[in-house]
Structures are given as structure tokens and as C-alpha cells.
């Protein structure tokens, strides 16, 4: 039987708020077994960019990463956010090691091809180096990934943190029984967006299709869930969506997704 | 017989100049055997701080690190400089992994006590976690340290890169036959500061004392060499001082320091 491995993604909204971040890191530190953290950087990068007089360009909710923007992301995600998370986890007894995809050649990506939109230095994940990540896990480190990859030719690339989390989970699924956790501000997939108790506790292709037809799943939740099912089809054991409390071993109110 | 290990420190002047950095990384990548890189950040941090409207305070050539200054250092050293060096080394076939002292709890420091001067978030190294660094070396990673440590209680600390290099070399000397290389803009310790060919090829306590008395060693070179002899007294095998070319296996013009 394969050993269990948890891959947890937290969003920018947790990173931005030191109290929320601390609460998250407490729960994360308490999780048993091998685990990997993936974090975004959120509005922090936009704030620093503004102060530096660099305009953050967004198209369809996606950041356009020009050369100056990439520098800001490398500073904020790879430096400020990542190193502070690592230091705080170390203080909580978790042997964190901060990584970009360049470190240990952990995540190789390709610069997104220019079609209608030129996303600049945005990377689409090509390969997760499961062997390198596994070496760190075997040495009892807890990898903490920021949302930066590299192309293997010296170029860093800005990469979606949700995608990094799912690709890392997929990459590790050959050797581990993986669970991918997406932490966000809601309790999970909700039947009624205004009612936090209306969590769909179990989602599988059957009721997912129904919820899609009833337009209960729409907007931002749609690509998130497509990402989840993609991971499951690529041998990730299960995917869980919910807020920070989902990571508590006694938690019951969150969405579990399986095939 | 212990295995050889090279610890190489490069200064901010190399980091600041992409052409120089590339030349250095080529030579570094070609060095055989296990190796560790330690880099400063130099004026890059001051430049970014200026753009952000943060004043860089210096007293006696040492940076006073207030809270905002520490953020800049974490962004620039830990993010921008470190991740770019790692990505470029990966492109040259060197399996670099970027680290602060917080990562893997590699370097623990204590916030410098306030005496005449309050240096702010400046760290004096307390302990190098040789076991953690060795795990990375055993797994064929090449550690690349930026000049940031942590106090084990969640606080990052700005730490002199020369000190980090010597403390890492000292820490690893129990298990390895260590050579500590300080790369800077000169060919080595010079008899005549205006003549790059006047390199003192071999320095040991005897002629060091003489050069001190003759005031040939003074100013900035003095603390650098004291740091070198401190490392040698703590079991570092030898210390070499010179420019980038010193790292070439055919190099002859640089200063070697032994006891």
C-alpha cells in the first residue's frame, strides 16, 4: 500500500492576512504524515508593484506578466511570502523548506504560447520532478512551493498556484496515495452561495453533471472543479475543497471529490 | 579521509552585473565535487528600497535593518537574486536549491543585542544545521544560500554573507574537508593595492602578523582576514581569496590562507 501524502494549496487571501495565515499554519503544522504546501501571493504583489510604479495588467482575471512584473512576483512570492511562511512553520516545529519550481528543478514549465493574448512570462507546467520532491520528503523536509516555475533555460515563469498544486499532486501520485486540498474562503462547493451550511459533501462525476446543468456550479468554481477532476483522472486519490477548518482531523463540513 | 567540500561566497558586485554573474556561474557550475554557494545582494536592495521610498540606513558600513528594510532584503536576496541564480545554475546543469537560513532550519541566528547601536533585524549566527545541509548534499542538491537567517521563533534576520559563508564552512568541517572561497573584485591579498600582480600567494599566521605590522593589511581587508583565520581555527581546511578566475582548476594567482 502506498504511503499517504497531502498537498495543500492556500490562496492569496490567507497570505495577505497575518492572523488568518497564522491560524492556517497552526492547522497545517498539526497535520500528520508527509505534506506539501503550495501558496499564491495574491494582492501583495499588486501592492508592491504599485509602490514601485509598475502597472499590473490583468486580462480575463489572469495577470499579464511582463519583465518588471515577473521581478515583483519573484520578490513577493519567492522571497517575502515564501520565506516568512517557512520561518513561521519552523517556529511551529514543521521542517519547512521553501521552493520555486527552479529549486532542485522541481517544476519545469513552458512559456505560454502567444495566441490572442500574450501572457508574457506565464508558465504552463510541463513536468514535475517527482524524484527531487520525493528526495526532500524522504529527508523529512516539508516542501513549501510558491507559484513560480522555470523553463530549464534560466527563465523563471509565473504560474497559477492551483495548477502547481494539482500538477504536484499528479506527479507524486505514482509513488504516494495523494489527497489534494484546496483551501479557500468558502466551506466547500455550496448549493446556495449565500448559505455556508449548504455544502455538497461529496461530488463525483454524476452529481457534478447535474449541478452543472442546474447552473449551481458556475463562474470561478467551474475552472477550479475542472482542475480537480483533471487531477483525479491523472491518479490523484481524492480532492477536498473547503476553508482552513477542513484540515482539522475532526472536520466534516467540506467537499470531497472522487471519481 | 573526509570528502572535499567547497563553500564559495560571491559579493553583491557580481550579483549586480548580469554579465559578471553569468561568467561566475559558468565557473561555479564547472567546479567538481560537492559545493555550496553563498551570495550577498549588494546595491540591488538599496535600489529597490529607494524605489519603494524606504530609506537605507547605514552605520559604520553596516546596514541598519528596520522592519521595512527586512522586507526589502527578504524580497531581493531571498527572492529576486536567489531564484534567478538558481534558475541560471539549473540551465547550466547544476542542481541548485535556493535557501535562506530558515529553510530546513539550516542557519539559526540571534537578533544582535542592542548596545551603542541598534542594528534592528540583524542576525548573528548561532548554529549551522550541518545535518540538514548534508542531507541536501547527499541528495545531490547544490545549496545556494542568500544572506538571511532566522531565529527559530518565526523571525527572519539579515545576516552578513561573509559570516554565513564562514559559519557554514565551519559547520560542515566536522564531516568534510572544507575549502572556503571568498570571491571579490581583487586577485587576492595584495602587497601593493594598485598592482594586481602583487598577490600574496600564501598567508599564514607568521607573515599575516608581519603584513599587519607593515600596515599592508588594513581597512576592509582586516575584518575579512580575521573572519578567515577564525574559520581556520574552527577546523576549516583552507581559505582562498581572489577573483572569479580563482575557481578555475588551473588558476594560480590568488591568496591561499592556512594555519
mmCIF file of C-alpha atoms in Angstrom, chain A residues 88 148 215 245:
data_model
loop_
_atom_site.group_PDB
_atom_site.id
_atom_site.type_symbol
_atom_site.label_atom_id
_atom_site.label_comp_id
_atom_site.label_asym_id
_atom_site.label_seq_id
_atom_site.Cartn_x
_atom_site.Cartn_y
_atom_site.Cartn_z
ATOM 1 C CA UNK A 88 6.797 30.623 10.818
ATOM 2 C CA UNK A 148 6.905 30.249 -9.738
ATOM 3 C CA UNK A 215 -26.167 26.138 -13.065
ATOM 4 C CA UNK A 245 -11.027 24.080 9.198
#
